[in-house]
Short mmCIF file of N, CA and C in Angstrom, two decimals:
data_model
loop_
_atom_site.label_atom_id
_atom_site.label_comp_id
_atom_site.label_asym_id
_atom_site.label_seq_id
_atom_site.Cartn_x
_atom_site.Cartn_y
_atom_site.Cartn_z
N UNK B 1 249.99 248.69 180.39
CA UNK B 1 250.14 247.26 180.27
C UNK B 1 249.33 246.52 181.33
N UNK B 2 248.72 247.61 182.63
CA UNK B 2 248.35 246.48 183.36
C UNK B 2 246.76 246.07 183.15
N UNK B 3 246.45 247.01 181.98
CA UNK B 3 245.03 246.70 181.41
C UNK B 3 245.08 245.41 180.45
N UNK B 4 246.40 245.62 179.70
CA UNK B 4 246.26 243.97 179.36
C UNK B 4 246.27 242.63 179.89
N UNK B 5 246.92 242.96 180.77
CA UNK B 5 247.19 241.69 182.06
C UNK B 5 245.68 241.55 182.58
N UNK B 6 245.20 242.51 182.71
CA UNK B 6 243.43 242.49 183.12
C UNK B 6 242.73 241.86 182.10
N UNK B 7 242.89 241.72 180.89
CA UNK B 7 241.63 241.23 179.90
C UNK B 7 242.47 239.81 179.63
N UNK B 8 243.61 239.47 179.84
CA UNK B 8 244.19 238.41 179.62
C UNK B 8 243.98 237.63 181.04
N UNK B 9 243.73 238.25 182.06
CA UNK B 9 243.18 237.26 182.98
C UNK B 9 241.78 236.89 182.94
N UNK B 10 241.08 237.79 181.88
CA UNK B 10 239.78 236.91 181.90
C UNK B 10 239.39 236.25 180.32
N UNK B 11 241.02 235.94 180.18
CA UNK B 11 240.83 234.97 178.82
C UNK B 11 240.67 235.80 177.22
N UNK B 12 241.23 236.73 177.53
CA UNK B 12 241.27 237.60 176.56
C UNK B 12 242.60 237.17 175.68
N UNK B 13 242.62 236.52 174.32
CA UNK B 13 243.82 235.65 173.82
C UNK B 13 244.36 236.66 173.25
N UNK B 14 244.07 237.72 172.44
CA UNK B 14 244.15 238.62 171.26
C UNK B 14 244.67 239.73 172.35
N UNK B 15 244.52 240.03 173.56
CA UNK B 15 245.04 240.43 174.67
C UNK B 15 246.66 240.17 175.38
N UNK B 16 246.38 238.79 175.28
CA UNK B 16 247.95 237.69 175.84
C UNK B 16 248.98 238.17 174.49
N UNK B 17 248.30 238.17 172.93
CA UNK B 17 248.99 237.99 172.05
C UNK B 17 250.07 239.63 171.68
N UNK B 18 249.11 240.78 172.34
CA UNK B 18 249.76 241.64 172.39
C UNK B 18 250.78 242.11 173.60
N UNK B 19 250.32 241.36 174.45
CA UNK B 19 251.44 241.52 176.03
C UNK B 19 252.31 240.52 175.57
N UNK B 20 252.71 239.74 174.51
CA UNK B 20 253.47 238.81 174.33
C UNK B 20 254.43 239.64 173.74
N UNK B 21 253.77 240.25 172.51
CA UNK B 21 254.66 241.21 171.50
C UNK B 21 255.78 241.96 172.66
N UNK B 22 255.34 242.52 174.26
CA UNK B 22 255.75 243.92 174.55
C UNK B 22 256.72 242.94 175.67
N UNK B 23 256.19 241.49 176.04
CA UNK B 23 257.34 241.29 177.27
C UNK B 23 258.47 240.19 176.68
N UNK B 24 257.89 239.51 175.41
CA UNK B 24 258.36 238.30 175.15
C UNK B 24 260.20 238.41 175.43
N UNK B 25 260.32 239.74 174.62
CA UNK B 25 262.02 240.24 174.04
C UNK B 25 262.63 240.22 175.25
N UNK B 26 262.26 241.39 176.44
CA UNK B 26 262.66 241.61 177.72
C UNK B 26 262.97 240.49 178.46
N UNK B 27 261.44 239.43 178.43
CA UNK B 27 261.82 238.30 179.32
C UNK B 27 262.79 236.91 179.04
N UNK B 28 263.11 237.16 177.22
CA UNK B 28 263.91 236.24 176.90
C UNK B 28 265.67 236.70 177.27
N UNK B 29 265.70 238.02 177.11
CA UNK B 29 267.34 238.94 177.15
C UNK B 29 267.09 238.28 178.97
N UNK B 30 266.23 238.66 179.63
CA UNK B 30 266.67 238.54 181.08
C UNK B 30 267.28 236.99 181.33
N UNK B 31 266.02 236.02 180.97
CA UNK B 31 266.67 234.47 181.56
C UNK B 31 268.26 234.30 180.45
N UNK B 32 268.09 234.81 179.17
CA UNK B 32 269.64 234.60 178.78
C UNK B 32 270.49 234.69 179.45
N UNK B 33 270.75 236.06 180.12
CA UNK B 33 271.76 236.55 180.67
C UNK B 33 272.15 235.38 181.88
N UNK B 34 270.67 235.29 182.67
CA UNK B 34 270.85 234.17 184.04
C UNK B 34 271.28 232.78 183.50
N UNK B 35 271.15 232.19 182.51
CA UNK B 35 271.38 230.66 182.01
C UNK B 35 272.72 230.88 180.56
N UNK B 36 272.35 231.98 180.03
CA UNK B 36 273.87 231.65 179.38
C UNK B 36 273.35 230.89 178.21
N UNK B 37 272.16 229.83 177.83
CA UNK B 37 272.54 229.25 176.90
C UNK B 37 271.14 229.52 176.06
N UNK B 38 271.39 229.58 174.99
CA UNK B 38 270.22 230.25 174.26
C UNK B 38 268.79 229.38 174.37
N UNK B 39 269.02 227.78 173.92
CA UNK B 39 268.08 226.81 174.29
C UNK B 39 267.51 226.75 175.31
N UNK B 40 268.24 226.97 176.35
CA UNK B 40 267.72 226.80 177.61
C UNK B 40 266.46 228.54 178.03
N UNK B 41 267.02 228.84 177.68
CA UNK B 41 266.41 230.63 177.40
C UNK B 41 265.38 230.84 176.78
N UNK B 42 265.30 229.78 175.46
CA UNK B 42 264.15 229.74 175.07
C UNK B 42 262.49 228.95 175.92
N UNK B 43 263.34 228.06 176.08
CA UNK B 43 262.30 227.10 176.92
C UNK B 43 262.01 228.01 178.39
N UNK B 44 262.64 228.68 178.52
CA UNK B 44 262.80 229.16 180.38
C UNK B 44 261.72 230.29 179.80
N UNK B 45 262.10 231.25 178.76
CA UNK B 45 261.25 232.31 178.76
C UNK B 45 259.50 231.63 177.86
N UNK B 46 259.99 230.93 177.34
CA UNK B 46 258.37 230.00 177.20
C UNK B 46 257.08 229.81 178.09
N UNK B 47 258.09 229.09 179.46
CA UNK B 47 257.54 229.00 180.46
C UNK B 47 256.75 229.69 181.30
N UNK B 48 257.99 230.74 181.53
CA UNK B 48 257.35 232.19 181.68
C UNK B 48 255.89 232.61 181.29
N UNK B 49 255.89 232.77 180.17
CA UNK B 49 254.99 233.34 178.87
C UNK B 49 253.55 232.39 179.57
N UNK B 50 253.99 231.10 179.50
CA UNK B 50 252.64 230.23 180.28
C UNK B 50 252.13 230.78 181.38
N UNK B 51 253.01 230.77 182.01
CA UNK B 51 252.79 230.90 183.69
C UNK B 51 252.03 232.47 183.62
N UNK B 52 251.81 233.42 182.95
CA UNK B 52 251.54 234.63 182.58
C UNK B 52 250.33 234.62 181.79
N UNK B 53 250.21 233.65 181.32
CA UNK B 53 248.37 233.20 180.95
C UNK B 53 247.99 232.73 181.72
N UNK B 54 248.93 231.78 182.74
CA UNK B 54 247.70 230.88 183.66
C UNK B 54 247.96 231.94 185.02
N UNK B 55 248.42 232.68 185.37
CA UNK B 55 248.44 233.21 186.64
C UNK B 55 247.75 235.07 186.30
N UNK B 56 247.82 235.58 185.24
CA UNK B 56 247.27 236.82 185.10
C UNK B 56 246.14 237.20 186.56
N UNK B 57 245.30 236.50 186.72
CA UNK B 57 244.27 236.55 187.70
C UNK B 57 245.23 237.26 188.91
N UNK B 58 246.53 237.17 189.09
CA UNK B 58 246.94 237.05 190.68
C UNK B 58 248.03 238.10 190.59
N UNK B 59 248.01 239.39 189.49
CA UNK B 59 248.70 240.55 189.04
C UNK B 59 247.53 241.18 189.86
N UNK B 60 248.65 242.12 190.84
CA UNK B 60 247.80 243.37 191.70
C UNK B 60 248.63 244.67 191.09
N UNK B 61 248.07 245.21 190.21
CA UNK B 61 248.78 246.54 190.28
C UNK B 61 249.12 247.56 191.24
N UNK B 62 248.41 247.56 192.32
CA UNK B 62 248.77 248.18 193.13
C UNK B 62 250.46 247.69 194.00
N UNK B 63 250.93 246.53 193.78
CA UNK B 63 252.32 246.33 193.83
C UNK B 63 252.90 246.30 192.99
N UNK B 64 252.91 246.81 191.66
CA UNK B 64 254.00 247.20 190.70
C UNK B 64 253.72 246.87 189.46
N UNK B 65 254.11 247.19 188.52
CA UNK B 65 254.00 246.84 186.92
C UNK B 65 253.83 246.05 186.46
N UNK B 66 252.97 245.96 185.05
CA UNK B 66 253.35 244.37 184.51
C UNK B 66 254.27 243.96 184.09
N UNK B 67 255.05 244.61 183.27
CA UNK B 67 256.57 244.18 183.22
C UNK B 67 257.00 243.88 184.41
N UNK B 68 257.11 244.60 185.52
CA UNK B 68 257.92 244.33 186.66
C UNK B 68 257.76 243.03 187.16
N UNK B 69 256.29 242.49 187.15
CA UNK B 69 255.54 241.19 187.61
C UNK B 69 256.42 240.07 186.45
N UNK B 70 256.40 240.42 185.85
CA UNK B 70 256.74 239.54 184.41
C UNK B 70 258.17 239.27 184.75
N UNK B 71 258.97 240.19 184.55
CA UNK B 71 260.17 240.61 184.71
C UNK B 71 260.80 239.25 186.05
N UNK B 72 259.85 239.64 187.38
CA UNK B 72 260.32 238.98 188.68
C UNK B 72 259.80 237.36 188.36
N UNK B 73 258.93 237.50 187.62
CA UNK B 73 258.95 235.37 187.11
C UNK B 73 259.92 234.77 186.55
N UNK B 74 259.95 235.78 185.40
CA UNK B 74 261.01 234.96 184.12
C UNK B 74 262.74 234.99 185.41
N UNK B 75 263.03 236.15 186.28
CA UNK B 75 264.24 235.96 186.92
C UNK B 75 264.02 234.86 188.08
N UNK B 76 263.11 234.70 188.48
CA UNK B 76 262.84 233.43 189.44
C UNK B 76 263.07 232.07 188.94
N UNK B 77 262.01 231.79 187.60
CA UNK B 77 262.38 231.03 186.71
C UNK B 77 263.38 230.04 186.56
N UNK B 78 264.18 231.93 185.96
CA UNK B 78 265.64 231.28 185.73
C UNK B 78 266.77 230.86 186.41
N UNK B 79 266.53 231.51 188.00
CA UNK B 79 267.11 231.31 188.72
C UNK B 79 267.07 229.80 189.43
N UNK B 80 265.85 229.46 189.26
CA UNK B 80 264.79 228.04 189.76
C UNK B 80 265.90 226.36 188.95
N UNK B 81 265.94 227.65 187.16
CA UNK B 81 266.86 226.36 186.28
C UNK B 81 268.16 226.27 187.05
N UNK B 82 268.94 227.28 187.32
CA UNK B 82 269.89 226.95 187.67
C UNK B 82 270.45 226.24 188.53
N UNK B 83 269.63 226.44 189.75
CA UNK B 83 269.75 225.59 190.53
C UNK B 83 269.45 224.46 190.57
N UNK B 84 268.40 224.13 189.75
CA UNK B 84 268.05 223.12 189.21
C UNK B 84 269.27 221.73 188.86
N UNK B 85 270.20 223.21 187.68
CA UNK B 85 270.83 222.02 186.86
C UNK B 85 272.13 221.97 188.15
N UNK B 86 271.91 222.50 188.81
CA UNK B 86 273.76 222.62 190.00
C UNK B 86 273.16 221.51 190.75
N UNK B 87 272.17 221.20 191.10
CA UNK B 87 271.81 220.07 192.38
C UNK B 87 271.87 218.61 191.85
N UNK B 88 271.10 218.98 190.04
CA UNK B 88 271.61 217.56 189.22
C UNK B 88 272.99 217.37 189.45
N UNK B 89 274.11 218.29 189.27
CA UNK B 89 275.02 217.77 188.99
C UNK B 89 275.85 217.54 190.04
N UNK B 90 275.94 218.27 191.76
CA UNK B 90 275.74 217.62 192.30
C UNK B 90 275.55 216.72 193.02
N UNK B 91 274.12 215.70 192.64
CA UNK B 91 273.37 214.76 192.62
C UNK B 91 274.76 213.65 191.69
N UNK B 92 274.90 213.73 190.33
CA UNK B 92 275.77 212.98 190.06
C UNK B 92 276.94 213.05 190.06
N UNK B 93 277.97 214.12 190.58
CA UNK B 93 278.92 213.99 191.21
C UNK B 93 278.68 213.19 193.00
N UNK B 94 278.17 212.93 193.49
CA UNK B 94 277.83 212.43 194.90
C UNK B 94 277.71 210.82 194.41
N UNK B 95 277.22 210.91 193.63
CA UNK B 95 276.54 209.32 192.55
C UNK B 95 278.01 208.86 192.31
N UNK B 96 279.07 209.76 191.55
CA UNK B 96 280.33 208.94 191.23
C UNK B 96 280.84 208.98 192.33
N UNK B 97 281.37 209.61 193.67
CA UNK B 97 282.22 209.53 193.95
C UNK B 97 281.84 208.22 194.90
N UNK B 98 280.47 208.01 194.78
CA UNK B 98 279.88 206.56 196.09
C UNK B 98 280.44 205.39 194.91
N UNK B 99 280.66 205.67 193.84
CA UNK B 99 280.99 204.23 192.73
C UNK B 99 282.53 204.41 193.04
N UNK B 100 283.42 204.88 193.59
CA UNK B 100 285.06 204.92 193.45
C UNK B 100 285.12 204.78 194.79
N UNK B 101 285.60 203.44 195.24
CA UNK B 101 286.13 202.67 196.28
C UNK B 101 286.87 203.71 196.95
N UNK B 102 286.66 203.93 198.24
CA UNK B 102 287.45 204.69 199.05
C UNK B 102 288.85 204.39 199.49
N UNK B 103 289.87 204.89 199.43
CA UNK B 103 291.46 204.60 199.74
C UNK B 103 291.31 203.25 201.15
N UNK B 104 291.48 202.14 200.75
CA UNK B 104 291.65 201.42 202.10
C UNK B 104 292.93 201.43 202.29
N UNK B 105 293.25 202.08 203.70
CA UNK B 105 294.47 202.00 203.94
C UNK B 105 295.31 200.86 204.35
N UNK B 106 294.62 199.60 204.60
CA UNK B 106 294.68 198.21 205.55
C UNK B 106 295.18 197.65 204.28
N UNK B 107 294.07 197.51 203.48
CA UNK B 107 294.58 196.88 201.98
C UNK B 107 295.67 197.35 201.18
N UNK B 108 296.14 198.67 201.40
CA UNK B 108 297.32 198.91 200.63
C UNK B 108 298.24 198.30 201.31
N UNK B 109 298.40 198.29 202.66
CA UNK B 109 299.26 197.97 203.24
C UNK B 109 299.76 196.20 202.91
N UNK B 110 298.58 195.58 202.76
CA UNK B 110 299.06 194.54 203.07
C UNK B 110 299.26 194.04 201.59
N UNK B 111 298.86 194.76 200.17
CA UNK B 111 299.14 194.52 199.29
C UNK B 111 301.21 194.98 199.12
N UNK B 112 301.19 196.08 199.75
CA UNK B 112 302.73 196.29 199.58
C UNK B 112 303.46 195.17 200.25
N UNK B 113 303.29 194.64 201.39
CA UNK B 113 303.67 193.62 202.05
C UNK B 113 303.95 192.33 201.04
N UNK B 114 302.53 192.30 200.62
CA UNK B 114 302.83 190.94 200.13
C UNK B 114 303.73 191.00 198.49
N UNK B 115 303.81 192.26 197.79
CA UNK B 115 304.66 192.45 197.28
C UNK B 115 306.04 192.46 197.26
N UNK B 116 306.56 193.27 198.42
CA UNK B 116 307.59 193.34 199.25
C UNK B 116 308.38 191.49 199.81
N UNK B 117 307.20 190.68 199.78
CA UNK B 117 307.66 189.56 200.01
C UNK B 117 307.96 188.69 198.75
N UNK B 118 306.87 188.94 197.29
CA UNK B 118 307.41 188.21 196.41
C UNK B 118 308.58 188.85 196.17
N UNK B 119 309.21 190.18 195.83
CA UNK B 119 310.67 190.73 195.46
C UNK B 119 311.64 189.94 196.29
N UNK B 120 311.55 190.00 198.05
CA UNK B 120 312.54 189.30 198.42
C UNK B 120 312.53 187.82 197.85
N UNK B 121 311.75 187.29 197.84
CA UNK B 121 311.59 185.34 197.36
C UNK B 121 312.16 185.38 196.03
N UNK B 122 312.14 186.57 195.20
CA UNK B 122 312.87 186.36 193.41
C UNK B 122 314.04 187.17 193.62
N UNK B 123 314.28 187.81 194.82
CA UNK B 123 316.09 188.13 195.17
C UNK B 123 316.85 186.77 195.39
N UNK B 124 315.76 186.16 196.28
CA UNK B 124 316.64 185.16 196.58
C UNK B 124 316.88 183.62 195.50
N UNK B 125 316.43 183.98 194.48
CA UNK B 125 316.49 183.53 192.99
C UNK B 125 317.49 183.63 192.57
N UNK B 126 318.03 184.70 193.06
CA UNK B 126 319.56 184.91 192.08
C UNK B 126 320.68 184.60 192.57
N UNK B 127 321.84 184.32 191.85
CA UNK B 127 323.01 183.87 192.20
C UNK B 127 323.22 184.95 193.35
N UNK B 128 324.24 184.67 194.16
CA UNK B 128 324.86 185.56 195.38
C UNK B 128 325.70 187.19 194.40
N UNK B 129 326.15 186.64 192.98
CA UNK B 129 326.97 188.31 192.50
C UNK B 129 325.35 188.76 192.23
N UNK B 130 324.51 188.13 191.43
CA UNK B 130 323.16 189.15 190.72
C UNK B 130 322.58 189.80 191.96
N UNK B 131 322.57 189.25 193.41
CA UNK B 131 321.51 189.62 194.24
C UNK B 131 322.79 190.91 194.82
N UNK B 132 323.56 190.72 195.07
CA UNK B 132 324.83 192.08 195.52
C UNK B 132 324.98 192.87 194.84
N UNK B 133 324.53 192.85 193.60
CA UNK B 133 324.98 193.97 192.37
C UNK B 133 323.23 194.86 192.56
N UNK B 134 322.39 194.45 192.49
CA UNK B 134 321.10 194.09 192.28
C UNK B 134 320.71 195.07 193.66
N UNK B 135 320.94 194.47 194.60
CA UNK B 135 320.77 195.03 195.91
C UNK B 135 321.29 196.82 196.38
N UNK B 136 322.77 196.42 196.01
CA UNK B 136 323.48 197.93 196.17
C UNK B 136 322.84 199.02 195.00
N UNK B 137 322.53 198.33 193.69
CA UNK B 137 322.10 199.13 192.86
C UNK B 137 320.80 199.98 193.44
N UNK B 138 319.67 199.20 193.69
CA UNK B 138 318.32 199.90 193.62
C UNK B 138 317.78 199.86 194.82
N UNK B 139 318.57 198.93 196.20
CA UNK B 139 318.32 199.46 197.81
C UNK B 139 319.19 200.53 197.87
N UNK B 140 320.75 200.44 197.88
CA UNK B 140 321.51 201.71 198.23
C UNK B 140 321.69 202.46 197.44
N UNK B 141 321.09 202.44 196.26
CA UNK B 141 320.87 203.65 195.15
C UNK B 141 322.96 203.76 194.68
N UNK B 142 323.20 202.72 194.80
CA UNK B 142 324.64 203.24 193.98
C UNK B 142 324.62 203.08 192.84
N UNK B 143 325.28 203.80 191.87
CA UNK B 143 325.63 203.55 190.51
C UNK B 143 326.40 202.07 189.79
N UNK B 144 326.17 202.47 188.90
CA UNK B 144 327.13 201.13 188.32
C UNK B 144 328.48 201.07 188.29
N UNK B 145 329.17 202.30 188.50
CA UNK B 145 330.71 202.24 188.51
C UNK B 145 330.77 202.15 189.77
N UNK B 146 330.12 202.92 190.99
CA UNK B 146 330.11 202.92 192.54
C UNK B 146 329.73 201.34 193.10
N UNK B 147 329.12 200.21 192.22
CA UNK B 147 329.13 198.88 192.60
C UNK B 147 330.12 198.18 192.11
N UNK B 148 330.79 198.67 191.69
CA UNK B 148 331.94 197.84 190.86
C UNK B 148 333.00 198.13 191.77
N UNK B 149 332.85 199.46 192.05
CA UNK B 149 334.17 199.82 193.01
C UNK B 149 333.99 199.11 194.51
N UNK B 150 332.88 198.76 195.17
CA UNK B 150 332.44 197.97 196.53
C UNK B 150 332.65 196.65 196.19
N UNK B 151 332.47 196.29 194.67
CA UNK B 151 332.79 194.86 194.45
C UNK B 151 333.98 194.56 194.15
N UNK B 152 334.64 195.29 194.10
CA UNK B 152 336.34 194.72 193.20
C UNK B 152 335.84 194.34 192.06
N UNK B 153 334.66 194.44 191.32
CA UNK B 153 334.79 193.90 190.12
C UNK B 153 334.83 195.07 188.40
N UNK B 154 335.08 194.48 187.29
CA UNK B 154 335.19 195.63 186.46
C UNK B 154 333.29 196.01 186.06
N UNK B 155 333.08 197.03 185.52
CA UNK B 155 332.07 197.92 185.59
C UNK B 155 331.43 196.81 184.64
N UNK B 156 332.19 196.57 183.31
CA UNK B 156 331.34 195.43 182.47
C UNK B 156 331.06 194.53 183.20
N UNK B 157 331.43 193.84 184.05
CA UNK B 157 330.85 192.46 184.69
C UNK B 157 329.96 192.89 185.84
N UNK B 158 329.80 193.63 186.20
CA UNK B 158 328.55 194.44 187.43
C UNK B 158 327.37 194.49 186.31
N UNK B 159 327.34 195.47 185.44
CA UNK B 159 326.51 195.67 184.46
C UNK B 159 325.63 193.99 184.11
N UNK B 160 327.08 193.33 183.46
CA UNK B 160 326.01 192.05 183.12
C UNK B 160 325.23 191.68 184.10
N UNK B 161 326.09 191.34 185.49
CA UNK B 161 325.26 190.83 186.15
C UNK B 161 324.06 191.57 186.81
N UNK B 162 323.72 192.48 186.62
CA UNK B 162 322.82 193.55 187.20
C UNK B 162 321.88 192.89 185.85
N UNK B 163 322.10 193.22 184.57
CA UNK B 163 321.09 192.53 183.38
C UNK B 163 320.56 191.68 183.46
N UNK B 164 321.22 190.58 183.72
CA UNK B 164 320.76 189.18 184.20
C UNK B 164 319.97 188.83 185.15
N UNK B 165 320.53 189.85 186.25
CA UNK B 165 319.33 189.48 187.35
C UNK B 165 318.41 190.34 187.37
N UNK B 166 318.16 191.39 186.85
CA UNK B 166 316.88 192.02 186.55
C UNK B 166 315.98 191.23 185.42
N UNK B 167 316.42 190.26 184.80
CA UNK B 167 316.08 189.72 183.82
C UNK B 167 315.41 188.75 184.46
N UNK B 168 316.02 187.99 185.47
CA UNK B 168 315.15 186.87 186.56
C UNK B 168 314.67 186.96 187.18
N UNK B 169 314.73 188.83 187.42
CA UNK B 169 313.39 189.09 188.55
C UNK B 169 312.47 189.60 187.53
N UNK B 170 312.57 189.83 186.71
CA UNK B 170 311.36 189.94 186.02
C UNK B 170 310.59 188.75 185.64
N UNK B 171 311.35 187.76 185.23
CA UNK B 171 310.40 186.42 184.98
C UNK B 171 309.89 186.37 186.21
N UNK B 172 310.48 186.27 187.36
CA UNK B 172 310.18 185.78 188.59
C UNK B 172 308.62 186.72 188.95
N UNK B 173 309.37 187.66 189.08
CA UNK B 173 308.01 188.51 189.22
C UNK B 173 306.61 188.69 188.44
N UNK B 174 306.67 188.02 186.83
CA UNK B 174 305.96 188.08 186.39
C UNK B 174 305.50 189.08 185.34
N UNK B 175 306.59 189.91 185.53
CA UNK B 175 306.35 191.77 184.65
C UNK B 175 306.17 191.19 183.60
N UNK B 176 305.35 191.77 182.97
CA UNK B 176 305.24 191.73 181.11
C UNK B 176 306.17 192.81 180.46
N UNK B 177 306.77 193.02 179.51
CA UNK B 177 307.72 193.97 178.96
C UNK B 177 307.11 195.18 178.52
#
């Protein structure tokens, strides 16, 4: 083979066309294996195939085979795509994460704050039973029979009034349903 690589470096086509027949198969199975995707394999071992008409001149047999020469392009090649497509991506993973606003911690803060202040201003909206029922419920996490029992009152009338005033802190607050 390395007599063909010799007449194909001096433009011998009918030369290229038979070193094509003997490396084409080899050098397409190799970049497959490295890229995985058949399209891409095709074009990669294409390339190859070029680079093997235009570089023939710079095959020394005395360092190894033509397959072997062939062989170490098409795996360079393919190795060349891969990295290729890992630095694109990367490239646009680095791209999104500069478009997604970084956690400001100052701004959360002062957004909870100022939240924290409309809730108290629509607590203080409610009658004195809605804001006590209201309060023990979802600050001290008691139940509805456990506020009834701190209130002296019966469980149905805690309930309403817990309805009611969740009902005015929601207008108040603005929630949509």
């Amino acid at each position: 083979m390395a007599g063909l690589v010799g007449r194909v470096a001096r433009g011998d086509e009918s030369a290229f066309a038979e070193l094509y027949e003997h490396v084409s198969g080899p050098v397409y199975g190799l970049v497959l294996r490295v890229l995985r995707d058949p399209a891409q394999a095709e074009e990669v071992a294409q390339e190859v195939l070029v680079e093997v008409w235009r570089t023939a001149s710079r095959f020394d047999p005395g360092r190894g085979g033509a397959l072997a020469w062939t062989m170490t392009m098409a795996h360079r090649r393919a190795v060349d795509r891969v990295r290729s497509a890992q630095a694109a991506s990367d490239r646009e993973e680095r791209a999104y994460r500069a478009d997604v606003p970084a956690f400001d911690e100052v701004t959360e803060q002062a957004e909870a704050r100022m939240e924290a202040e409309r809730v108290r201003r629509c607590l203080g909206g409610l009658t004195e039973l809605q804001r006590e029922s209201v309060t023990l419920a979802y600050y001290g996490g008691y139940t509805y029979r456990e506020v009834a029992e701190l209130l002296g009152a019966s469980l149905g009338t805690v309930k309403t009034r817990m309805r009611d005033g969740l009902i005015r802190m929601r207008d108040c607050l603005g929630v949509n349903r």
